[in-house]
Amino acid sequence: MAGSLPADGPLPINRLAEPLLRKLSDVLDRAAAGKGWRDLAQLAGSHGGVRLSSLELEQCSLEVLVAEGSPSRSLLQLMGERGCTVLELTKLLQALEHTEALQCLNIPGIKVVVEPESRAALSGQTVKLSCWAAGYPHLHYQWFKQKKEVPHGNTPELVFSQVNTDDAGIYICRVNSESSYVFSRWVQLDVCDLQGAYHGDSLDLPENKIHICIHPQPQNLMVGEMLVLQCEAIGIPIPQYQWFRNGSPLTNGDKKSYMISSVNTEHQGIYWCHVYNDKDNQESKKVDIAIGGKPVAVECTEEDLSGLGGHDLQDQSAERQFAVDKVALLMGNMSYCNHPKLKAPLVDVYELTNLLRQLDFKVVSLLDLTEPEMRNAVDEFLLLLDKGVYGLLYYAGHGYENYGNSFMVPIDAPNPYRAANCLCVQNILKLMQEKETGLNVFLLDMCRKRNEYDNTVLILDALKVTANIVFGYATCQGAEAFEIQQSGLANGIFMKFLKERLLEDKKITVLLDGVAEDMGKCHLTKGKQALEIRSSLSEKRALTDPIQQTATSAESMARNLQWAKAHELPESMCLQFKCAVQIQLGFAAEFSNVMIIYLRIVNKPPEITVCKAYVMDFPLDLDIDPKEANKGTPEETGSYLLSKDLPKHCLYTRISSLQKLKEDLTFTVCLHYEYAGVDDVLDERKVVNIGKPLIARLRIHQGFGKNSCFQSCCFAHSPGPGAAKFCPPLPNCPSHSYAGFCQPSPAHSGNALQPAGCHCRMTPNRLLAWQSMWPYPNQSNIPVETTDETDELESNFSGSLRLSHPQ
């Protein structure tokens, strides 16, 4: 076996098999700060007796500029030539706690053989969470509740003699040996408190049985009132819930509580909850929910009707409408794994973001999302909606339409894809309606041809009859959408015409009619693409309607906080090195999940003749190619849209897919310099932690959108184990901005605020307290200058159309 080690005698590193050296070098090249090849070199010099000069380290670092080059491979070669053995390398990697590299050398590992189980218990019961592992040489255990160590939780079994509601939460166990560590899976402990009705131990229930502690209660309601049904159970594993009405399962009825904000007569019937896990199932009591009707007609005289003349109606229709708030989710998918890649969504999403911000929309703009990321982004978008809020969703990418339902295709969709791999637009509309929004606008820049590989017929709950829905389809049913085929940046056909009219103060349907007429005048798209508008809008509502809030409500504060979380940029910072060189770092947001880091040297002593700086060691989640970082122009990094706004004479690094970031964004700033008359190249490094910028704060990669602090705290699934040195990975809890160079600050915390835990019961007082610590933008947002360097349509792409969103 190429990767195995001989058992006899000390073996120099450079005598390892070449495949093993390549694998080990790759692991060290990709390592995060504190475990990279430079850390190994420094440790080898201070503890291993293998000292390398600054010039040798510089030669190693320059390997990143060579095709197939590896700094770590060069370092291992030098260490081997100096007599460093595999045993000595193993000790160095153990000191760095580099588990992945040790595994390459077949260091004995740890295996969790008994995982803890999630459970729901009654207050006062004795509860035990168990984690047992096998490994070598000696194992040590440490339990965590979220990120905090549990006092005295250093045994395989975590025992609560009399559990209470303060003990409820998410737990994980870390198992350590001398050379490595592993985490158990996350588990949830729920505690049901019946406020002294009876003591938990008196139940004496078998562990494999479910017991329902709280049953739903019958209710008599009037039309328009709120229905709230509750059911709570204990058991191992933690029970799951499904609500039924008249024998049929209810959509979104998979929580302990089932709520309808405004009931009508169709909601009456017999309700109950089915509670189950993989060992048992129980049904709650069946309760009758009666709905009392209201008069369906109003008695009036002819005299009463005389004041409802046509003139009054005309004046009423001309009244200005107001929005409680305006929020938009913009998603553009381009870099498909199994389908043709697209170009136009980059420019389309960017320009639409700028325009909507001028209309006071809170905009979340995202590029290249997988299916879970799209679903979780929609969940976060729904948190921003409320009664009277204008909601706009724009999507550009591959798509299709089957049986009247439109489907947006994520970048990781298989080939062929089906409904289960995509997001249904009509289902999103149903969820928006539940928020009682004032206006629902969908702008879909995608194909609408039928998917011949998908025969799924989705049975969705009927949409409410509302007069506030507008669909703007970039093309007609059964047709394709196009983008411009050219070497530079360009819009899709739909956005090319939409952006010219979007700021017009007109009813949204009238505005879209104008776009349709403009598109119809383009002879290149006649017979190929035509805008289709579907609307139930009865009021004169426009995207330009002003925002008017009568009072600051808890919902408004929660919405502002949730939006601000996704748009917080790190502050500009000044780094002071020992050699008296000063480096400034600045940050700019290209999209809600794309950030530009720019760096420049602002001060150096005169005796230093050569001085260079660059950033490196980014988290593996972001998959940043070192050869595409630290460029002299933004365009070289792939950022074509912000170049005119960024400061000049810097090194630029583009960080995309921030939604994938699992931990704080940490990177290293490296400084190389030479003194006059000295040949040696000296280097200094500083590790910078900027927290979780932009959309990374929402942790949409984890799939906890439905369990956000503003909705619920029921974690249906536990995330997998992570690998952190001191703390376990934390499960989720809950402008198109620009941060330029500013005055140097002596310290930089990275995060303005990192919530310590899940603030689940979000009362108005708690929101006010939290809001006072959170510097979110005001309601008017920050207008951003739009960019439009695209030439006239006819001269730019005559005869060069291509399909942008084929099926």
Tab-separated table of N, CA and C in Angstrom, residues 119-182:
chain	number	residue	atom	x	y	z
A	119	ARG	N	-33.673	13.850	23.018
A	119	ARG	CA	-34.811	13.374	23.807
A	119	ARG	C	-35.580	14.555	24.369
A	120	ALA	N	-36.830	14.288	24.693
A	120	ALA	CA	-37.683	15.255	25.368
A	120	ALA	C	-38.063	14.666	26.712
A	121	ALA	N	-37.888	15.434	27.786
A	121	ALA	CA	-38.132	14.941	29.141
A	121	ALA	C	-39.047	15.901	29.878
A	122	LEU	N	-39.580	15.408	30.980
A	122	LEU	CA	-40.440	16.207	31.832
A	122	LEU	C	-39.600	16.828	32.937
A	123	SER	N	-39.894	18.059	33.289
A	123	SER	CA	-39.160	18.742	34.350
A	123	SER	C	-39.187	17.900	35.620
A	124	GLY	N	-37.991	17.673	36.208
A	124	GLY	CA	-37.879	16.873	37.420
A	124	GLY	C	-37.390	15.465	37.183
A	125	GLN	N	-37.427	15.001	35.938
A	125	GLN	CA	-36.952	13.661	35.652
A	125	GLN	C	-35.431	13.590	35.689
A	126	THR	N	-34.905	12.369	35.819
A	126	THR	CA	-33.475	12.128	35.686
A	126	THR	C	-33.174	11.828	34.220
A	127	VAL	N	-32.247	12.574	33.659
A	127	VAL	CA	-31.940	12.461	32.235
A	127	VAL	C	-30.452	12.155	32.078
A	128	LYS	N	-30.151	11.243	31.146
A	128	LYS	CA	-28.773	10.844	30.913
A	128	LYS	C	-28.467	10.911	29.419
A	129	LEU	N	-27.419	11.668	29.052
A	129	LEU	CA	-26.908	11.691	27.689
A	129	LEU	C	-25.584	10.924	27.669
A	130	SER	N	-25.462	9.946	26.769
A	130	SER	CA	-24.295	9.058	26.772
A	130	SER	C	-23.512	9.164	25.477
A	131	CYS	N	-22.182	9.158	25.606
A	131	CYS	CA	-21.282	9.125	24.454
A	131	CYS	C	-20.087	8.254	24.837
A	132	TRP	N	-19.911	7.132	24.120
A	132	TRP	CA	-18.806	6.223	24.390
A	132	TRP	C	-17.962	6.100	23.132
A	133	ALA	N	-16.644	6.110	23.319
A	133	ALA	CA	-15.740	6.085	22.174
A	133	ALA	C	-14.638	5.062	22.411
A	134	ALA	N	-14.043	4.606	21.304
A	134	ALA	CA	-12.889	3.712	21.342
A	134	ALA	C	-11.719	4.416	20.680
A	135	GLY	N	-10.499	4.234	21.228
A	135	GLY	CA	-9.338	4.879	20.637
A	135	GLY	C	-8.100	4.656	21.481
A	136	TYR	N	-7.011	5.269	21.078
A	136	TYR	CA	-5.706	5.064	21.715
A	136	TYR	C	-4.988	6.402	21.798
A	137	PRO	N	-4.203	6.683	22.869
A	137	PRO	CA	-3.977	5.780	24.008
A	137	PRO	C	-4.992	5.986	25.139
A	138	HIS	N	-5.224	7.240	25.568
A	138	HIS	CA	-6.172	7.511	26.646
A	138	HIS	C	-7.182	8.531	26.147
A	139	LEU	N	-8.445	8.287	26.461
A	139	LEU	CA	-9.513	9.155	25.976
A	139	LEU	C	-10.015	10.057	27.095
A	140	HIS	N	-10.313	11.301	26.734
A	140	HIS	CA	-10.871	12.268	27.665
A	140	HIS	C	-12.137	12.841	27.030
A	141	TYR	N	-13.147	13.070	27.862
A	141	TYR	CA	-14.446	13.530	27.374
A	141	TYR	C	-14.719	14.946	27.884
A	142	GLN	N	-15.409	15.725	27.061
A	142	GLN	CA	-15.870	17.038	27.486
A	142	GLN	C	-17.183	17.348	26.778
A	143	TRP	N	-18.230	17.605	27.558
A	143	TRP	CA	-19.543	17.954	27.004
A	143	TRP	C	-19.653	19.469	26.854
A	144	PHE	N	-20.369	19.863	25.793
A	144	PHE	CA	-20.637	21.277	25.538
A	144	PHE	C	-22.137	21.486	25.382
A	145	LYS	N	-22.607	22.606	25.898
A	145	LYS	CA	-23.957	23.085	25.580
A	145	LYS	C	-23.785	24.282	24.670
A	146	GLN	N	-24.116	24.095	23.393
A	146	GLN	CA	-23.746	25.036	22.354
A	146	GLN	C	-22.238	25.243	22.407
A	147	LYS	N	-21.742	26.477	22.649
A	147	LYS	CA	-20.286	26.697	22.637
A	147	LYS	C	-19.663	26.670	24.030
A	148	LYS	N	-20.471	26.494	25.062
A	148	LYS	CA	-19.948	26.573	26.419
A	148	LYS	C	-19.742	25.177	27.007
A	149	GLU	N	-18.593	25.008	27.669
A	149	GLU	CA	-18.331	23.737	28.336
A	149	GLU	C	-19.326	23.540	29.475
A	150	VAL	N	-19.793	22.290	29.640
A	150	VAL	CA	-20.697	21.957	30.738
A	150	VAL	C	-19.860	21.687	31.988
A	151	PRO	N	-20.101	22.397	33.071
A	151	PRO	CA	-19.329	22.135	34.300
A	151	PRO	C	-19.438	20.675	34.726
A	152	HIS	N	-18.311	20.070	35.059
A	152	HIS	CA	-18.234	18.672	35.484
A	152	HIS	C	-18.719	17.708	34.397
A	153	GLY	N	-18.768	18.188	33.169
A	153	GLY	CA	-19.213	17.317	32.077
A	153	GLY	C	-18.041	16.641	31.400
A	154	ASN	N	-17.207	15.951	32.170
A	154	ASN	CA	-16.001	15.323	31.622
A	154	ASN	C	-16.025	13.806	31.745
A	155	THR	N	-17.217	13.226	31.703
A	155	THR	CA	-17.382	11.777	31.717
A	155	THR	C	-18.210	11.364	30.514
A	156	PRO	N	-18.179	10.077	30.159
A	156	PRO	CA	-18.967	9.640	28.989
A	156	PRO	C	-20.462	9.859	29.149
A	157	GLU	N	-20.953	9.925	30.395
A	157	GLU	CA	-22.384	10.111	30.621
A	157	GLU	C	-22.622	11.458	31.311
A	158	LEU	N	-23.468	12.266	30.684
A	158	LEU	CA	-23.860	13.548	31.254
A	158	LEU	C	-25.219	13.350	31.915
A	159	VAL	N	-25.274	13.462	33.239
A	159	VAL	CA	-26.476	13.126	34.002
A	159	VAL	C	-27.078	14.393	34.607
A	160	PHE	N	-28.396	14.560	34.408
A	160	PHE	CA	-29.170	15.622	35.051
A	160	PHE	C	-30.078	14.937	36.075
A	161	SER	N	-29.792	15.119	37.360
A	161	SER	CA	-30.564	14.403	38.381
A	161	SER	C	-32.009	14.869	38.414
A	162	GLN	N	-32.218	16.170	38.291
A	162	GLN	CA	-33.574	16.713	38.192
A	162	GLN	C	-33.544	17.789	37.113
A	163	VAL	N	-33.850	17.383	35.878
A	163	VAL	CA	-33.724	18.281	34.751
A	163	VAL	C	-34.765	19.395	34.847
A	164	ASN	N	-34.403	20.596	34.399
A	164	ASN	CA	-35.355	21.711	34.372
A	164	ASN	C	-35.231	22.443	33.040
A	165	THR	N	-36.059	23.447	32.841
A	165	THR	CA	-36.115	24.130	31.549
A	165	THR	C	-34.806	24.832	31.213
A	166	ASP	N	-34.021	25.206	32.240
A	166	ASP	CA	-32.719	25.836	31.961
A	166	ASP	C	-31.748	24.861	31.316
A	167	ASP	N	-31.972	23.559	31.491
A	167	ASP	CA	-31.085	22.547	30.906
A	167	ASP	C	-31.390	22.276	29.444
A	168	ALA	N	-32.538	22.739	28.954
A	168	ALA	CA	-32.903	22.489	27.564
A	168	ALA	C	-31.904	23.165	26.630
A	169	GLY	N	-31.603	22.528	25.517
A	169	GLY	CA	-30.672	23.105	24.556
A	169	GLY	C	-30.032	22.059	23.675
A	170	ILE	N	-28.965	22.473	23.000
A	170	ILE	CA	-28.262	21.614	22.057
A	170	ILE	C	-26.922	21.208	22.672
A	171	TYR	N	-26.620	19.912	22.667
A	171	TYR	CA	-25.422	19.384	23.319
A	171	TYR	C	-24.562	18.601	22.331
A	172	ILE	N	-23.272	18.564	22.645
A	172	ILE	CA	-22.314	17.778	21.865
A	172	ILE	C	-21.189	17.352	22.801
A	173	CYS	N	-20.546	16.218	22.499
A	173	CYS	CA	-19.436	15.728	23.315
A	173	CYS	C	-18.174	15.664	22.458
A	174	ARG	N	-17.057	16.186	23.002
A	174	ARG	CA	-15.765	16.094	22.339
A	174	ARG	C	-14.929	15.031	23.039
A	175	VAL	N	-14.378	14.102	22.249
A	175	VAL	CA	-13.538	13.040	22.784
A	175	VAL	C	-12.110	13.302	22.321
A	176	ASN	N	-11.173	13.405	23.266
A	176	ASN	CA	-9.788	13.733	22.971
A	176	ASN	C	-8.869	12.563	23.309
A	177	SER	N	-7.808	12.434	22.535
A	177	SER	CA	-6.670	11.601	22.909
A	177	SER	C	-5.431	12.491	22.818
A	178	GLU	N	-4.245	11.899	22.958
A	178	GLU	CA	-3.037	12.706	22.910
A	178	GLU	C	-2.767	13.282	21.524
A	179	SER	N	-3.307	12.607	20.479
A	179	SER	CA	-2.946	13.022	19.124
A	179	SER	C	-4.115	13.531	18.297
A	180	SER	N	-5.337	13.319	18.714
A	180	SER	CA	-6.477	13.720	17.882
A	180	SER	C	-7.715	13.887	18.748
A	181	TYR	N	-8.805	14.245	18.121
A	181	TYR	CA	-10.075	14.408	18.809
A	181	TYR	C	-11.196	14.252	17.792
A	182	VAL	N	-12.379	13.902	18.274
A	182	VAL	CA	-13.572	13.834	17.437
A	182	VAL	C	-14.736	14.383	18.241
